[in-house]
Short mmCIF file of C-alpha atoms in Angstrom, two decimals:
data_model
loop_
_atom_site.label_atom_id
_atom_site.label_comp_id
_atom_site.label_asym_id
_atom_site.label_seq_id
_atom_site.Cartn_x
_atom_site.Cartn_y
_atom_site.Cartn_z
CA GLY E 96 10.00 -7.58 -4.49
CA HIS E 97 8.00 -4.74 -5.02
CA TYR E 98 5.16 -2.93 -3.61
CA LYS E 99 1.90 -1.21 -4.33
CA HIS E 100 1.59 1.28 -1.10
CA ALA E 101 -1.43 1.60 0.51
CA VAL E 102 -1.28 4.92 3.02
CA GLU E 103 -3.74 3.17 5.51
CA ARG E 104 -6.12 0.32 6.22
CA VAL E 105 -9.56 0.67 4.96
CA ALA E 106 -12.70 0.99 6.88
CA ASN E 107 -14.46 -1.73 4.74
CA PRO E 108 -12.00 -3.72 3.39
CA MET E 109 -12.84 -6.34 0.56
CA GLY E 110 -13.11 -9.93 1.53
CA VAL E 111 -10.29 -12.29 1.02
CA ALA E 112 -12.29 -14.84 -0.37
CA GLN E 113 -14.18 -12.11 -3.30
CA ILE E 114 -10.49 -11.20 -3.92
CA ARG E 115 -9.18 -14.70 -4.51
CA LEU E 116 -12.10 -15.32 -6.80
CA LEU E 117 -11.73 -11.63 -8.66
CA ALA E 118 -7.96 -12.17 -8.97
CA LYS E 119 -7.96 -15.09 -10.08
CA ALA E 120 -10.66 -14.29 -13.33
CA PHE E 121 -8.26 -11.04 -13.78
CA MET E 122 -5.29 -12.95 -14.24
CA LYS E 123 -7.08 -15.73 -16.59
CA LYS E 124 -8.28 -12.70 -18.84
CA LEU E 125 -4.66 -11.70 -19.02
CA ASN E 126 -3.48 -15.91 -19.75
CA VAL E 127 -0.56 -15.21 -17.21
CA SER E 128 0.01 -17.54 -13.95
CA PRO E 129 1.36 -15.88 -11.48
CA ARG E 130 0.58 -17.21 -7.67
CA ILE E 131 -1.90 -15.30 -6.37
CA HIS E 132 -1.95 -15.32 -2.40
CA VAL E 133 -4.39 -13.00 -0.79
CA PHE E 134 -4.10 -12.36 3.41
CA LYS E 135 -5.96 -9.99 4.92
CA ASP E 136 -2.33 -8.04 6.68
CA VAL E 137 1.32 -9.32 7.07
CA ALA E 138 0.33 -10.47 10.29
CA ASP E 139 -2.03 -13.19 9.05
CA MET E 140 0.21 -14.03 6.26
CA LYS E 141 3.12 -14.74 8.84
CA ASP E 142 0.25 -16.58 10.43
CA ALA E 143 -0.98 -18.63 7.71
CA ASN E 144 2.15 -19.15 5.58
CA ARG E 145 5.76 -18.49 7.25
CA LYS E 146 7.31 -19.83 4.46
CA LEU E 147 6.10 -17.57 1.96
CA PHE E 148 6.19 -14.83 4.97
CA ASP E 149 9.88 -15.60 4.71
CA LYS E 150 10.39 -15.66 0.65
CA ALA E 151 8.91 -12.48 0.79
CA VAL E 152 11.22 -10.76 4.01
CA ALA E 153 13.86 -12.29 2.48
CA SER E 154 13.60 -10.53 -0.97
CA ARG E 155 13.76 -7.30 0.98
CA ALA E 156 16.07 -5.08 3.22
CA PRO E 157 15.80 -6.34 6.61
CA GLY E 158 12.66 -5.10 8.31
CA GLU E 159 11.01 -3.23 5.22
CA PHE E 160 8.57 -6.27 4.59
CA GLU E 161 6.65 -6.16 7.81
CA ASN E 162 6.58 -2.61 8.47
CA THR E 163 5.76 -1.27 4.77
CA PRO E 164 1.77 -1.23 4.65
CA SER E 165 0.64 -2.18 1.27
CA MET E 166 -1.89 -3.13 -1.21
CA GLY E 167 0.19 -5.86 -3.27
CA PHE E 168 3.62 -6.94 -3.28
CA SER E 169 5.08 -9.23 -5.83
CA PHE E 170 8.49 -11.06 -6.06
CA GLY E 171 9.25 -13.69 -8.57
CA ASN E 172 6.30 -16.09 -9.69
CA ASP E 173 4.30 -14.80 -6.77
CA ILE E 174 2.17 -11.82 -6.10
CA ILE E 175 0.49 -11.38 -2.80
CA ILE E 176 -2.29 -9.50 -2.10
CA PHE E 177 -3.72 -7.51 1.46
CA SER E 178 -7.41 -6.93 1.90
CA ASP E 179 -7.06 -4.85 4.44
CA TYR E 180 -5.72 -2.55 2.32
CA ILE E 181 -8.31 -2.85 -0.56
CA ALA E 182 -11.62 -0.51 -0.63
CA HIS E 183 -13.55 -1.84 -3.72
CA LYS E 184 -13.08 -3.93 -7.21
CA ARG E 185 -11.68 -0.84 -8.98
CA MET E 186 -8.59 -0.45 -6.27
CA LEU E 187 -8.04 -4.61 -6.19
CA LEU E 188 -7.78 -4.58 -10.32
CA HIS E 189 -5.13 -1.44 -10.00
CA THR E 190 -2.99 -3.32 -7.52
CA LEU E 191 -3.57 -6.59 -9.84
CA ALA E 192 -2.45 -4.46 -12.93
CA HIS E 193 0.11 -2.88 -11.66
CA GLU E 194 1.72 -6.05 -9.34
CA GLY E 195 0.81 -8.81 -12.74
CA VAL E 196 1.47 -6.90 -15.68
CA GLY E 197 4.11 -4.47 -14.60
CA HIS E 198 6.00 -6.36 -12.16
CA TYR E 199 5.30 -9.51 -13.16
CA GLY E 200 5.09 -8.90 -16.42
CA LEU E 201 8.64 -7.29 -17.38
CA THR E 202 10.19 -10.22 -15.27
CA SER E 203 8.64 -12.95 -16.33
CA ILE E 204 9.36 -12.51 -19.80
CA LEU E 205 13.08 -10.43 -19.67
CA SER E 206 15.93 -11.95 -17.43
CA LYS E 207 17.52 -9.96 -15.00
CA LYS E 208 20.21 -8.90 -17.99
CA GLU E 209 17.63 -7.55 -20.22
CA LEU E 210 15.15 -5.78 -17.68
CA THR E 211 18.23 -3.98 -16.76
CA GLU E 212 18.54 -3.15 -20.42
CA VAL E 213 15.50 -2.39 -21.27
CA LEU E 214 14.70 0.13 -18.14
CA THR E 215 17.80 1.84 -18.70
CA ASN E 216 17.06 2.72 -22.20
CA ILE E 217 14.03 4.03 -21.33
CA TYR E 218 15.27 5.88 -18.38
CA ASP E 219 17.77 7.43 -21.23
CA ASN E 220 15.14 8.11 -23.76
CA ASP E 221 11.98 9.23 -21.91
CA SER E 222 12.63 12.25 -20.70
CA HIS E 223 9.69 12.01 -18.42
CA ILE E 224 10.05 8.40 -17.37
CA ARG E 225 13.23 10.23 -16.46
CA ALA E 226 11.89 13.06 -14.35
CA LEU E 227 9.26 10.45 -12.58
CA ALA E 228 11.86 8.14 -11.73
CA ASP E 229 14.70 10.74 -10.84
CA ARG E 230 11.70 12.27 -8.10
CA LYS E 231 10.75 8.81 -7.17
CA VAL E 232 14.36 8.15 -6.14
CA GLU E 233 14.53 11.40 -4.44
CA LEU E 234 11.75 10.58 -2.24
CA LEU E 235 11.52 6.79 -1.70
CA GLY E 236 14.86 6.38 -1.67
CA ILE E 237 14.95 3.33 -3.98
CA SER E 238 16.80 2.47 -6.91
CA LYS E 239 16.45 4.01 -9.85
CA LEU E 240 15.51 0.94 -11.84
CA GLU E 241 13.42 0.00 -9.13
CA ALA E 242 11.74 3.57 -9.46
CA ILE E 243 11.65 3.31 -13.50
CA GLU E 244 10.03 -0.32 -13.02
CA GLU E 245 7.15 1.06 -10.61
CA ILE E 246 6.59 3.63 -12.93
CA LEU E 247 6.07 1.54 -15.58
CA ALA E 248 3.67 -0.65 -13.69
CA ASP E 249 1.81 2.37 -12.35
CA LYS E 250 1.63 2.78 -16.38
CA ALA E 251 0.30 -0.83 -16.72
CA ALA E 252 -2.27 -0.40 -14.02
CA ALA E 253 -3.61 2.92 -15.71
CA ALA E 254 -4.55 1.13 -18.63
CA ASP E 255 -7.88 -0.84 -19.14
CA ILE E 256 -7.87 -4.55 -19.15
CA SER E 257 -8.33 -4.51 -23.19
CA THR E 258 -5.60 -2.54 -23.42
CA ILE E 259 -3.60 -4.81 -21.21
CA GLN E 260 -4.26 -8.06 -22.98
CA ARG E 261 -3.31 -6.36 -26.56
CA ILE E 262 0.16 -5.41 -25.35
CA TRP E 263 0.43 -8.78 -23.41
CA ILE E 264 -0.36 -10.65 -26.56
CA ALA E 265 1.87 -8.80 -28.17
CA ILE E 266 4.67 -9.58 -26.39
CA LYS E 267 4.36 -12.83 -26.42
CA LYS E 268 3.68 -12.77 -30.42
CA ALA E 269 6.98 -10.97 -30.42
CA LEU E 270 8.83 -13.48 -27.95
CA THR E 271 7.63 -16.58 -30.20
CA LYS E 272 9.15 -15.07 -33.16
#
């Protein structure tokens, strides 16, 4: 699983229902179909959907999922958004792009082996990505591959929706040839 970290809960978070509507519209524009789940926080998720909570916990090191405040989290075909950490639409769209395009997008089109090869190639051939990844490994104690994927997800989140749509369409066309 992958996180979009937040420092702390926001004073006036967006509502769960509003986030669900905006998330659905965002993913529809990209024509991708991860399962989007929205909860106030981890405790709400645990109460509302124990099965999903258990799957999320199993995707991380023991204790990590429950104790890491985050705006979003993704694993497999599931993207989880925690509304208590989302203050406004721009923050939500950034998180959706990070999780949906960056993580889900990569893992939905590449096998684990292919993803490892692509990430390693990027690391080996892009000094900027390499420096950022090395820093994330050092600061966060995550693997090199996870650090590279986080950086790429951040870069996807920084792009505007039209750029993301063009990239997504190009990838889909390349894969159908």
